[in-house]
Coordinates of C-alpha atoms in Angstrom, one line a residue:
Chain J
M362 CA 9.3 -55.6 73.1
T363 CA 8.8 -52.3 74.6
E364 CA 12.5 -51.6 74.5
A365 CA 12.6 -52.4 70.7
A366 CA 9.5 -50.3 70.0
L367 CA 10.6 -47.3 71.9
P368 CA 13.1 -45.7 69.5
A369 CA 10.7 -45.5 66.5
P370 CA 8.4 -42.7 67.7
V371 CA 11.4 -40.7 68.9
A372 CA 13.3 -41.1 65.6
A373 CA 10.6 -39.9 63.3
P374 CA 10.3 -36.3 64.7
A375 CA 14.1 -36.2 65.0
V376 CA 14.4 -36.1 61.2
D377 CA 11.9 -33.2 61.1
R378 CA 13.8 -31.4 63.9
E379 CA 17.0 -31.8 61.9
R380 CA 15.5 -30.3 58.8
L381 CA 14.0 -27.5 60.9
A382 CA 17.4 -26.8 62.5
A383 CA 19.0 -26.8 59.0
I384 CA 16.5 -24.2 57.8
G385 CA 17.0 -22.2 61.0
F386 CA 20.8 -22.1 60.3
V387 CA 20.4 -21.1 56.7
L388 CA 17.7 -18.5 57.2
P389 CA 19.8 -15.7 58.8
S390 CA 22.4 -15.8 55.9
F391 CA 19.5 -16.0 53.4
V392 CA 17.9 -12.9 54.9
I393 CA 21.2 -11.0 54.9
I394 CA 22.0 -11.9 51.3
A395 CA 18.5 -11.1 50.2
G396 CA 18.3 -7.9 52.1
V397 CA 21.8 -6.6 51.5
F398 CA 22.6 -7.8 48.0
A399 CA 19.5 -9.0 46.1
L400 CA 17.0 -6.3 47.2
P401 CA 19.3 -3.3 46.3
L402 CA 19.8 -4.8 42.9
V403 CA 16.1 -5.1 42.4
L404 CA 15.6 -1.6 43.5
L405 CA 18.4 -0.4 41.2
L406 CA 16.8 -2.1 38.3
G407 CA 13.4 -0.7 39.3
V408 CA 14.7 2.9 39.6
S409 CA 16.4 2.7 36.2
V410 CA 13.1 1.8 34.3
V411 CA 10.5 3.7 36.3
D412 CA 9.9 7.5 36.5
A413 CA 7.0 9.7 37.5
N414 CA 5.1 8.7 34.4
G415 CA 5.5 5.0 34.9
L416 CA 7.7 2.5 32.9
T417 CA 10.4 4.1 30.7
F418 CA 13.5 3.0 28.8
A419 CA 14.6 6.6 28.2
H420 CA 17.7 6.3 30.4
Y421 CA 18.8 3.2 28.5
K422 CA 18.1 4.9 25.1
R423 CA 20.2 7.9 26.2
L424 CA 23.0 5.6 27.4
L425 CA 23.1 3.3 24.4
G426 CA 22.0 5.8 21.7
T427 CA 24.3 8.8 22.4
P428 CA 27.8 8.7 20.9
Y429 CA 29.1 10.5 24.1
Y430 CA 27.8 7.7 26.4
L431 CA 28.8 5.0 24.1
G432 CA 32.3 6.6 24.4
V433 CA 31.9 6.4 28.2
I434 CA 31.0 2.7 28.0
W435 CA 34.0 2.1 25.8
N436 CA 36.3 4.0 28.2
S437 CA 35.2 1.8 31.0
L438 CA 35.6 -1.3 28.9
R439 CA 39.0 -0.1 27.7
L440 CA 40.2 0.6 31.3
G441 CA 39.0 -2.9 32.4
L442 CA 40.4 -4.8 29.5
L443 CA 43.8 -3.0 29.4
T444 CA 44.2 -3.2 33.1
T445 CA 43.3 -6.9 33.1
L446 CA 45.5 -7.8 30.2
I447 CA 48.6 -6.0 31.6
A448 CA 48.0 -7.3 35.1
F449 CA 47.8 -10.8 33.7
L450 CA 51.0 -10.5 31.7
I451 CA 52.8 -9.3 34.9
S452 CA 51.1 -11.7 37.3
Y453 CA 51.5 -15.0 35.5
P454 CA 55.3 -15.1 35.6
A455 CA 55.2 -13.4 39.0
A456 CA 53.0 -16.2 40.4
F457 CA 55.5 -18.8 39.2
A458 CA 58.4 -16.9 40.8
L459 CA 56.4 -16.6 44.0
A460 CA 55.6 -20.3 44.1
R461 CA 59.3 -21.2 43.4
A462 CA 60.6 -18.8 46.1
R463 CA 61.4 -20.5 49.4
G464 CA 61.4 -19.6 53.1
A465 CA 61.9 -15.9 54.1
L466 CA 62.0 -14.7 50.5
R467 CA 58.5 -16.1 49.9
S468 CA 57.2 -14.5 53.1
V469 CA 58.6 -11.1 52.2
L470 CA 57.2 -11.3 48.6
L471 CA 53.7 -12.3 49.9
A472 CA 53.8 -9.5 52.5
T473 CA 54.6 -6.9 49.8
L474 CA 51.6 -8.2 47.9
F475 CA 49.2 -8.2 50.9
L476 CA 50.3 -5.1 52.7
P477 CA 49.2 -2.6 50.0
L478 CA 45.7 -4.1 50.3
A479 CA 45.5 -2.6 53.8
A480 CA 46.0 0.9 52.4
S481 CA 43.0 2.7 51.0
V482 CA 42.8 2.9 47.2
I483 CA 42.6 6.7 47.6
V484 CA 46.0 6.8 49.3
K485 CA 47.5 4.7 46.6
A486 CA 46.0 6.8 43.8
F487 CA 47.2 10.0 45.4
A488 CA 50.6 8.4 45.8
W489 CA 50.7 7.9 42.0
T490 CA 49.7 11.6 41.4
I491 CA 52.6 12.6 43.6
L492 CA 55.0 10.4 41.7
L493 CA 53.7 11.3 38.2
R494 CA 52.9 15.1 38.3
S495 CA 55.1 17.6 36.5
D496 CA 57.1 18.5 39.6
G497 CA 56.8 14.9 40.8
I498 CA 59.5 12.4 41.8
V499 CA 59.7 10.7 38.4
N500 CA 60.1 13.9 36.4
E501 CA 62.5 15.4 38.9
T502 CA 64.7 12.3 38.9
L503 CA 64.7 12.1 35.1
I504 CA 65.7 15.8 34.9
A505 CA 68.3 15.5 37.5
L506 CA 69.8 12.5 35.6
G507 CA 69.9 14.7 32.5
I508 CA 67.7 12.2 30.6
I509 CA 65.1 14.8 29.8
E510 CA 65.2 18.6 30.0
D511 CA 61.6 19.5 30.5
P512 CA 59.1 17.5 32.6
I513 CA 57.0 15.0 30.6
R514 CA 53.3 15.1 31.0
M515 CA 52.4 11.9 32.8
I516 CA 49.6 12.6 35.2
F517 CA 46.2 12.9 33.6
T518 CA 47.1 10.7 30.7
E519 CA 45.8 7.2 29.9
T520 CA 49.2 5.8 30.6
A521 CA 49.0 7.1 34.2
L522 CA 45.5 5.7 34.5
I523 CA 46.5 2.2 33.4
V524 CA 49.8 2.2 35.4
G525 CA 48.0 3.1 38.5
A526 CA 45.1 0.7 38.0
V527 CA 47.4 -2.2 37.2
N528 CA 49.5 -1.4 40.3
I529 CA 46.5 -1.2 42.6
F530 CA 44.6 -4.3 41.3
L531 CA 47.7 -6.5 40.7
P532 CA 47.4 -8.5 43.9
F533 CA 43.9 -9.6 42.9
M534 CA 45.5 -11.2 39.8
I535 CA 48.6 -12.7 41.4
L536 CA 47.1 -14.3 44.4
P537 CA 44.5 -16.6 42.7
I538 CA 47.1 -17.7 40.1
Y539 CA 49.7 -18.2 42.8
A540 CA 47.2 -20.3 44.8
I541 CA 46.9 -22.7 41.8
V542 CA 50.6 -22.6 40.7
A543 CA 51.8 -23.4 44.3
Q544 CA 49.8 -26.6 44.3
L545 CA 50.8 -27.6 40.8
D546 CA 52.6 -31.0 40.9
P547 CA 56.0 -30.6 39.1
R548 CA 55.5 -34.2 37.9
Y549 CA 53.0 -33.0 35.3
A550 CA 55.7 -31.0 33.5
E551 CA 58.1 -33.9 33.9
A552 CA 55.6 -36.4 32.5
A553 CA 54.9 -34.1 29.6
A554 CA 58.7 -33.8 28.9
T555 CA 59.3 -37.6 29.0
L556 CA 56.4 -38.0 26.6
G557 CA 58.2 -35.9 24.1
A558 CA 56.8 -32.4 24.7
S559 CA 59.3 -29.5 24.4
P560 CA 59.3 -26.9 27.1
V561 CA 57.1 -24.7 24.9
G562 CA 54.7 -27.6 24.2
T563 CA 54.6 -28.5 27.8
F564 CA 53.6 -24.9 28.7
F565 CA 50.8 -24.7 26.2
R566 CA 49.5 -28.2 26.5
V567 CA 49.8 -28.8 30.3
I568 CA 50.9 -25.8 32.4
L569 CA 48.5 -23.2 30.9
P570 CA 45.4 -25.5 30.9
L571 CA 46.1 -26.6 34.5
T572 CA 46.6 -23.0 35.8
L573 CA 43.5 -21.8 33.8
P574 CA 41.2 -21.8 36.9
G575 CA 43.6 -19.3 38.7
I576 CA 43.8 -17.2 35.6
I577 CA 40.0 -17.0 35.2
A578 CA 39.5 -16.1 38.9
G579 CA 42.2 -13.4 38.6
V580 CA 40.7 -12.1 35.3
A581 CA 37.2 -12.0 36.8
L582 CA 38.3 -10.2 39.9
V583 CA 40.6 -7.6 38.2
F584 CA 38.2 -6.9 35.4
S585 CA 35.2 -6.4 37.6
L586 CA 37.3 -4.1 39.9
S587 CA 38.9 -2.0 37.2
V588 CA 35.8 -1.7 34.9
S589 CA 33.9 -0.2 37.8
A590 CA 36.8 1.8 39.4
Y591 CA 35.9 5.3 40.4
V592 CA 38.8 6.7 42.5
V593 CA 41.5 5.6 40.1
P594 CA 40.2 7.3 37.0
T595 CA 39.0 10.4 39.0
L596 CA 42.4 11.0 40.5
L597 CA 44.7 9.8 37.7
I598 CA 43.1 11.1 34.6
G599 CA 40.0 13.1 35.6
E600 CA 37.3 14.8 33.5
K601 CA 38.7 13.9 30.1
Y602 CA 38.2 10.2 30.6
P603 CA 34.6 9.8 31.8
T604 CA 33.8 6.2 32.7
L605 CA 30.5 4.5 33.7
A606 CA 31.6 4.8 37.4
T607 CA 32.3 8.5 37.2
T608 CA 29.1 9.0 35.1
I609 CA 27.0 7.3 37.8
A610 CA 28.6 9.5 40.5
K611 CA 27.8 12.6 38.5
A612 CA 24.2 11.5 37.9
Y613 CA 23.6 11.1 41.6
L614 CA 25.8 13.9 43.1
L615 CA 25.6 16.7 40.6
A616 CA 22.8 16.1 38.0
R617 CA 20.3 14.6 40.5
E618 CA 19.2 12.0 38.0
P619 CA 18.9 8.8 40.0
G620 CA 17.1 7.0 37.2
F621 CA 20.0 7.7 34.7
G622 CA 22.6 6.8 37.3
A623 CA 20.7 3.5 38.1
A624 CA 20.6 2.7 34.4
A625 CA 24.4 3.3 34.0
G626 CA 24.8 1.1 37.1
V627 CA 22.8 -1.7 35.5
V628 CA 24.9 -1.5 32.3
L629 CA 28.1 -1.6 34.3
L630 CA 26.8 -4.6 36.2
A631 CA 25.8 -6.3 33.0
I632 CA 29.3 -5.9 31.5
A633 CA 30.9 -7.3 34.7
I634 CA 28.5 -10.2 34.9
A635 CA 29.0 -11.0 31.2
V636 CA 32.8 -11.2 31.7
V637 CA 32.6 -13.2 34.9
A638 CA 30.0 -15.6 33.4
L639 CA 32.2 -16.0 30.3
S640 CA 35.2 -16.8 32.6
A641 CA 33.3 -19.4 34.6
R642 CA 32.1 -21.0 31.3
L643 CA 35.6 -21.1 30.0
S644 CA 36.9 -22.8 33.1
R645 CA 34.3 -25.6 32.9
E646 CA 34.8 -26.1 29.2
P647 CA 36.0 -29.8 28.7
K648 CA 38.7 -30.3 26.1
Chain B
M125 CA 70.2 -55.0 17.4
S126 CA 70.5 -58.4 18.9
E127 CA 68.8 -59.6 22.0
S128 CA 71.9 -59.7 24.1
S129 CA 73.7 -56.5 23.1
P130 CA 73.7 -53.7 25.6
H131 CA 70.6 -51.5 25.2
L132 CA 71.0 -49.1 28.1
V133 CA 74.4 -48.4 29.5
V134 CA 75.1 -46.2 32.5
R135 CA 78.8 -45.6 33.0
G136 CA 80.4 -43.9 36.0
V137 CA 77.4 -41.8 36.8
S138 CA 77.7 -39.7 40.0
K139 CA 75.4 -37.1 41.4
R140 CA 75.8 -34.9 44.5
Y141 CA 73.2 -32.7 46.2
G142 CA 75.3 -30.3 48.3
P143 CA 77.4 -32.4 50.7
T144 CA 75.4 -35.6 50.0
T145 CA 76.6 -38.1 47.4
V146 CA 73.4 -39.5 46.0
L147 CA 75.0 -41.5 43.2
D148 CA 78.5 -42.8 43.5
H149 CA 80.0 -43.9 40.2
I150 CA 77.1 -46.1 39.1
D151 CA 77.8 -48.6 36.3
L152 CA 74.8 -50.5 34.9
T153 CA 74.2 -52.3 31.7
I154 CA 70.8 -53.5 30.6
R155 CA 70.0 -55.7 27.6
R156 CA 67.2 -55.2 25.3
G157 CA 64.0 -56.7 26.6
E158 CA 65.3 -57.0 30.1
L159 CA 63.3 -56.1 33.2
V160 CA 65.5 -54.8 35.9
T161 CA 64.7 -53.5 39.4
L162 CA 66.6 -51.0 41.4
L163 CA 65.9 -52.1 45.0
G164 CA 66.9 -50.2 48.1
P165 CA 65.8 -48.2 51.1
S166 CA 64.7 -44.6 50.7
G167 CA 67.7 -42.3 50.1
C168 CA 69.8 -45.0 48.5
G169 CA 69.8 -43.1 45.2
K170 CA 67.5 -45.4 43.2
T171 CA 65.0 -42.7 42.2
T172 CA 67.8 -40.3 41.3
L173 CA 69.4 -43.0 39.0
L174 CA 66.0 -43.5 37.3
R175 CA 65.7 -39.7 36.9
A176 CA 69.2 -39.5 35.5
I177 CA 68.2 -42.1 32.9
A178 CA 65.0 -40.2 32.1
G179 CA 66.9 -36.9 31.8
L180 CA 65.0 -35.3 34.7
A181 CA 68.2 -35.1 36.8
Q182 CA 71.5 -34.2 35.3
P183 CA 74.4 -36.4 36.5
D184 CA 77.6 -34.6 37.6
T185 CA 79.8 -37.1 35.9
G186 CA 79.4 -40.2 33.7
K187 CA 77.5 -41.2 30.6
V188 CA 74.2 -42.6 29.7
E189 CA 73.7 -44.5 26.5
L190 CA 70.3 -45.7 25.2
A191 CA 69.8 -47.8 22.1
G192 CA 73.3 -47.0 20.9
R193 CA 72.9 -43.3 21.4
D194 CA 74.8 -41.1 23.9
I195 CA 71.9 -39.3 25.7
T196 CA 73.9 -37.9 28.6
N197 CA 73.2 -34.3 27.4
V198 CA 69.9 -34.9 25.6
P199 CA 66.9 -33.2 27.2
P200 CA 64.2 -35.6 28.4
H201 CA 61.7 -34.8 25.6
K202 CA 64.2 -36.1 23.0
R203 CA 65.2 -39.3 24.8
N204 CA 62.3 -41.5 23.9
V205 CA 61.8 -42.9 27.4
G206 CA 58.5 -43.7 29.1
V207 CA 58.1 -42.9 32.8
V208 CA 55.3 -44.1 35.1
F209 CA 55.4 -42.0 38.2
Q210 CA 54.3 -43.0 41.7
S211 CA 51.6 -40.3 41.6
Y212 CA 50.9 -41.3 38.0
A213 CA 50.9 -37.5 37.0
L214 CA 48.0 -38.1 34.7
F215 CA 46.8 -34.8 33.1
P216 CA 43.5 -34.0 34.9
H217 CA 42.4 -31.7 32.1
L218 CA 42.5 -34.5 29.5
T219 CA 40.4 -37.6 29.1
V220 CA 41.9 -41.1 29.4
A221 CA 42.3 -41.2 25.6
G222 CA 43.7 -37.7 25.6
N223 CA 46.4 -38.7 28.1
V224 CA 47.4 -41.8 26.1
A225 CA 47.4 -39.7 22.9
F226 CA 49.6 -37.0 24.4
G227 CA 53.0 -38.4 23.5
L228 CA 52.0 -39.1 19.9
K229 CA 50.3 -35.7 19.5
V230 CA 53.4 -33.7 20.6
R231 CA 55.4 -35.9 18.2
G232 CA 53.0 -34.6 15.4
A233 CA 51.7 -38.1 14.5
A234 CA 48.7 -38.3 12.1
K235 CA 45.3 -38.5 13.7
R236 CA 44.6 -42.0 12.3
E237 CA 47.9 -43.3 13.6
I238 CA 47.2 -41.7 17.1
D239 CA 43.7 -43.2 17.3
A240 CA 45.1 -46.7 16.4
A241 CA 47.9 -46.4 18.9
V242 CA 45.6 -45.2 21.7
E243 CA 43.2 -48.1 21.1
R244 CA 46.1 -50.6 21.1
A245 CA 47.6 -49.2 24.3
L246 CA 44.3 -49.0 26.1
S247 CA 43.3 -52.6 25.1
L248 CA 46.7 -53.8 26.3
V249 CA 45.9 -52.5 29.8
K250 CA 42.3 -53.7 29.5
L251 CA 40.8 -50.2 29.6
G252 CA 39.6 -50.1 26.0
H253 CA 36.1 -49.1 27.1
L254 CA 37.1 -46.1 29.2
G255 CA 38.8 -43.9 26.7
G256 CA 36.2 -41.1 27.1
R257 CA 36.4 -40.9 30.9
R258 CA 37.9 -38.1 32.8
I259 CA 40.9 -39.0 35.0
S260 CA 39.1 -38.0 38.2
A261 CA 36.4 -40.7 37.5
L262 CA 38.9 -43.5 37.6
S263 CA 40.0 -45.7 40.5
G264 CA 43.6 -45.9 41.6
G265 CA 44.2 -49.1 39.8
Q266 CA 42.6 -47.8 36.6
Q267 CA 44.8 -44.6 36.8
Q268 CA 47.8 -46.8 37.2
R269 CA 46.8 -48.6 34.0
V270 CA 46.3 -45.3 32.1
A271 CA 49.7 -44.1 33.2
L272 CA 51.2 -47.4 31.8
A273 CA 49.2 -47.1 28.6
R274 CA 50.4 -43.5 28.2
A275 CA 54.0 -44.5 28.6
I276 CA 53.7 -47.5 26.3
A277 CA 51.8 -45.7 23.5
V278 CA 54.9 -43.9 22.3
E279 CA 56.9 -47.1 22.1
P280 CA 59.8 -45.8 24.2
D281 CA 63.3 -47.4 24.1
V282 CA 63.0 -48.0 27.9
L283 CA 60.1 -47.8 30.4
L284 CA 60.9 -46.4 33.8
F285 CA 58.7 -47.1 36.8
D286 CA 59.2 -44.9 39.9
E287 CA 57.5 -46.8 42.7
A288 CA 54.7 -47.1 40.3
L289 CA 52.8 -49.8 42.2
S290 CA 53.3 -48.5 45.7
A291 CA 50.1 -46.5 45.8
L292 CA 47.9 -49.5 45.2
D293 CA 46.6 -51.7 48.0
R294 CA 48.4 -54.9 48.7
K295 CA 46.2 -57.3 46.9
L296 CA 45.8 -55.2 43.8
R297 CA 49.6 -54.6 43.8
E298 CA 50.4 -58.3 43.8
E299 CA 48.0 -58.9 40.9
M300 CA 49.5 -56.0 39.0
Q301 CA 53.0 -57.3 39.5
V302 CA 52.3 -60.5 37.7
E303 CA 50.1 -58.9 35.1
L304 CA 52.6 -56.1 34.4
R305 CA 55.5 -58.5 34.0
R306 CA 53.5 -60.6 31.5
L307 CA 52.4 -57.5 29.6
L308 CA 56.0 -56.1 29.4
Q309 CA 57.3 -59.4 28.2
D310 CA 54.6 -59.6 25.6
V311 CA 55.5 -56.2 24.1
K312 CA 59.2 -57.0 24.5
A313 CA 59.7 -53.8 26.5
T314 CA 62.9 -53.0 28.3
A315 CA 62.0 -51.7 31.7
I316 CA 63.5 -50.5 35.0
F317 CA 61.5 -50.5 38.2
V318 CA 62.4 -48.5 41.3
T319 CA 61.1 -50.0 44.5
H320 CA 61.8 -50.6 48.1
D321 CA 59.6 -53.7 48.1
Q322 CA 61.7 -56.9 47.9
D323 CA 58.7 -59.0 46.9
E324 CA 58.0 -56.7 44.0
A325 CA 61.6 -56.8 42.9
L326 CA 61.8 -60.6 43.1
T327 CA 58.4 -61.0 41.2
M328 CA 58.9 -58.5 38.4
S329 CA 62.5 -58.6 37.4
D330 CA 65.0 -60.6 35.4
R331 CA 67.7 -59.0 37.4
V332 CA 67.8 -56.9 40.6
A333 CA 70.2 -54.2 41.5
V334 CA 70.4 -53.8 45.2
M335 CA 71.4 -50.2 46.0
N336 CA 72.8 -48.7 49.1
K337 CA 74.3 -45.3 49.8
G338 CA 74.5 -44.4 46.1
R339 CA 76.1 -47.6 45.0
I340 CA 74.9 -50.8 43.5
E341 CA 75.9 -53.5 46.0
Q342 CA 74.8 -56.4 43.9
L343 CA 73.3 -56.9 40.4
A344 CA 72.0 -60.4 40.0
E345 CA 69.0 -62.6 39.1
P346 CA 66.5 -62.8 41.9
R347 CA 67.4 -66.4 42.7
E348 CA 71.1 -65.7 42.8
L349 CA 70.5 -62.6 44.9
Y350 CA 68.7 -64.7 47.5
L351 CA 71.0 -67.7 47.4
R352 CA 74.3 -65.8 47.1
P353 CA 74.0 -62.4 48.6
A354 CA 77.1 -60.4 47.8
S355 CA 77.1 -58.2 50.9
L356 CA 75.6 -58.1 54.4
F357 CA 73.3 -55.3 53.1
A358 CA 72.0 -57.4 50.2
L359 CA 71.5 -60.3 52.6
N360 CA 69.5 -58.2 55.0
F361 CA 67.4 -56.4 52.4
V362 CA 66.2 -59.4 50.6
G363 CA 64.8 -62.2 52.6
L364 CA 65.4 -63.3 56.2
S365 CA 68.6 -64.8 57.7
T366 CA 70.4 -66.0 60.8
R367 CA 73.4 -63.8 61.5
I368 CA 76.1 -64.5 64.1
S369 CA 79.1 -62.3 64.8
G370 CA 82.6 -63.7 65.2
T371 CA 86.3 -63.5 64.4
V372 CA 88.1 -65.3 61.7
L373 CA 90.6 -67.9 63.1
A374 CA 91.9 -69.4 59.9
A375 CA 91.3 -68.8 56.2
D376 CA 91.8 -71.4 53.5
N377 CA 90.9 -71.0 49.8
G378 CA 87.5 -69.3 50.0
K379 CA 86.6 -70.9 53.3
V380 CA 87.1 -69.5 56.7
D381 CA 86.9 -70.9 60.3
V382 CA 85.2 -68.4 62.6
E383 CA 85.2 -68.3 66.4
T384 CA 81.7 -67.2 67.6
K385 CA 80.1 -67.0 70.9
L386 CA 78.1 -70.1 69.9
G387 CA 81.2 -72.1 69.1
R388 CA 83.4 -72.6 66.0
M389 CA 81.8 -72.3 62.6
S390 CA 82.9 -72.6 59.0
A391 CA 81.7 -70.3 56.2
L392 CA 82.4 -69.3 52.6
G393 CA 84.4 -66.1 52.2
N394 CA 87.9 -64.7 51.8
F395 CA 89.2 -63.0 54.9
Q396 CA 92.5 -62.6 56.8
A397 CA 92.8 -64.3 60.2
G398 CA 91.6 -61.9 62.9
S399 CA 89.0 -60.1 60.8
P400 CA 85.7 -59.4 62.5
V401 CA 82.9 -61.0 60.5
I402 CA 79.2 -61.9 60.4
V403 CA 78.4 -65.5 59.5
A404 CA 74.9 -65.9 58.0
A405 CA 72.6 -68.5 56.6
R406 CA 69.1 -68.4 55.1
P407 CA 66.4 -69.8 57.5
E408 CA 65.4 -72.7 55.2
Q409 CA 68.9 -74.1 55.5
L410 CA 68.5 -74.6 59.2
R411 CA 67.3 -78.1 60.2
L412 CA 66.4 -79.7 63.5
G413 CA 69.2 -81.9 64.9
E414 CA 72.7 -82.6 63.8
Q415 CA 74.0 -83.0 60.3
G416 CA 77.5 -84.2 59.2
E417 CA 79.9 -81.5 57.9
A418 CA 77.6 -78.8 59.3
N419 CA 77.5 -75.8 61.6
S420 CA 75.2 -76.1 64.5
A421 CA 74.0 -74.3 67.6
A422 CA 71.5 -74.9 70.3
G423 CA 69.1 -72.8 72.2
R424 CA 65.6 -72.2 73.6
V425 CA 62.7 -71.5 71.2
R426 CA 61.6 -67.9 71.6
S427 CA 58.7 -67.8 69.1
V428 CA 57.0 -70.1 66.6
V429 CA 55.1 -68.4 63.7
F430 CA 52.9 -70.6 61.6
Q431 CA 52.7 -69.3 58.0
G432 CA 50.9 -72.0 56.1
S433 CA 53.4 -74.0 54.1
R434 CA 56.2 -73.1 56.5
T435 CA 56.8 -72.3 60.1
L436 CA 59.3 -69.7 61.3
V437 CA 61.1 -70.7 64.5
E438 CA 63.2 -68.2 66.3
V439 CA 65.7 -69.6 68.8
D440 CA 67.5 -67.7 71.6
A441 CA 71.0 -69.2 71.4
G442 CA 72.3 -67.2 74.4
A443 CA 75.1 -64.6 74.4
G444 CA 72.8 -62.2 72.6
E445 CA 72.7 -64.3 69.4
S446 CA 69.6 -65.8 67.9
L447 CA 68.8 -68.3 65.2
L448 CA 66.0 -68.2 62.6
A449 CA 64.8 -71.5 61.1
E450 CA 62.1 -72.0 58.5
L451 CA 60.7 -75.5 58.9
S452 CA 58.3 -77.0 56.5
G453 CA 55.4 -79.0 57.8
R454 CA 56.9 -82.2 56.4
D455 CA 60.0 -81.9 58.6
G456 CA 58.1 -83.8 61.3
A457 CA 57.6 -82.3 64.7
I458 CA 57.5 -78.5 64.9
P459 CA 59.0 -77.4 68.3
R460 CA 57.1 -75.4 70.8
V461 CA 58.0 -72.2 72.6
H462 CA 60.5 -72.9 75.4
D463 CA 61.7 -76.2 73.9
E464 CA 65.5 -76.7 74.0
I465 CA 66.5 -77.6 70.4
R466 CA 69.6 -77.9 68.3
L467 CA 69.7 -76.5 64.7
S468 CA 72.3 -77.3 62.1
W469 CA 73.0 -76.0 58.6
P470 CA 75.5 -76.9 55.8
V471 CA 78.8 -75.1 55.6
T472 CA 78.3 -74.5 51.8
E473 CA 75.2 -72.4 52.6
T474 CA 77.0 -70.3 55.3
F475 CA 78.5 -67.0 54.2
A476 CA 80.9 -64.7 56.0
F477 CA 80.5 -60.9 55.5
P478 CA 82.7 -58.1 56.8
M479 CA 81.4 -56.8 60.1
E480 CA 81.5 -53.0 59.4
A481 CA 78.9 -53.1 56.6
Q482 CA 76.2 -53.7 59.1
A483 CA 73.0 -52.2 57.7

């Protein structure tokens, strides 16, 4: 009797202890996430709507009501959308090629994708300025080959900006798509073919929908990186293409308008969140 | 087209992958409505042959004809075949009904026609109520049925099953074998199964093609395959047997006398005197005691395995040879381990095979 009765009083607090331990394990990460990510966002939001006189939406009115700043928002959006679109068009076939490559070739290709991530974005953006400037390698080569007589203006154009941004953010599009494609069972395409689907039909009805999660992850990553890029537009196009990111920097560093900078930050964040949320929604959409 | 005319014809099909010959001049003719199994060990070429018929593997030489049409160079999507894959390959982004409708949709069928065909196919496999489910919400057995419904819905000229039942557990697999055979006969489908499971082959098929090293060793009805194996490989791969090695002493009109370590035996077969051979017999042909006009051998019982309606008795006959007898309970006394017994079996049920084809 005593033996049978013994475990009961021990077991009951054990459950509480387990729950306590679980809370104990979760708490540190909760504190870190709240302190490092959530709190700054709340402060940012606060700074953007509060000034010496109390609550104000003046910063938002200035941002969303001035043609100049609407242009700035459009520049950021345009940079994000163009970079994402072009990166996707390059990455999708590249991910398939990467998945089909075998052995050493695959390792080399993956390394060429990963290694540039180790270099600072500043280094890469400067590298593009060296390549593209009037006395840069591209112009000198074209002149030497006799293709052009005078150097073409490449640096500080939108083309240079997009080329650089695509190059720098490309791995963030290829890798998530590659991760999905590499696991794609070739039987799906075979099943579609034996059911009568042409190669084009198989692509649009089977391959594309099945790789959609990778595409969405890549789009969300590259868009949020390029829409908020600072170094890339600063070095590759400069003053004539102001973006939200460069505007934020100017508001804090030169104009000393932290409220305005915060508001621009919130708008940028809202754009990025909208795109990422839309992507997540699309990936869950049942057909 | 009449019932007996050739429906699927494979003529001289060969396929090599690098130095390996996977298919070696395969000839195979299948009638409309026939259920045929390609049976063999892994690497025998059976899956490659199936893929060549489906258009998923291009043969190096030879021709494939289906329903009177040369499809050798026709891409898979224009062949009108149905394939059920081992992994099923159901589209995870579509519902059950979406999967079954796929083949009709890509053919551009009208919506009403598609809905009717989907309903028909799903009710055939007894999943009529699950059309709206997602694939991930189904059990393995249900997925198998959806894969079948998807392949049947387009009314293909031939249904191809690539180890389609092997992912199911044993009990479910055995139930599906019987049910699938009945279903395919009901819809008068022509089907080819690829399997390494002899029970599946014997249960499901009108004819079985035993494959080995890229060749068809024997194409026969299950009963004939068991009773009259054409090669040592076919004998070994389907069912159990007693096999004794020896040398031909004399040959006479389809019958040979063979000197073995267990004494002189007679068997059916055509060989030159002096040829090394294996003489073999099915275990149910072996009886306790002597019979007239029969081969016989004696030995000590090594094991006795009771299997319900039958008992398998393995006998150590000495000289490295053993005998395998299947005795039914009605044969009277079942010997015990270590008993000394004599077994005999009729000459007309004893076969001689060339030695080198040892599998």
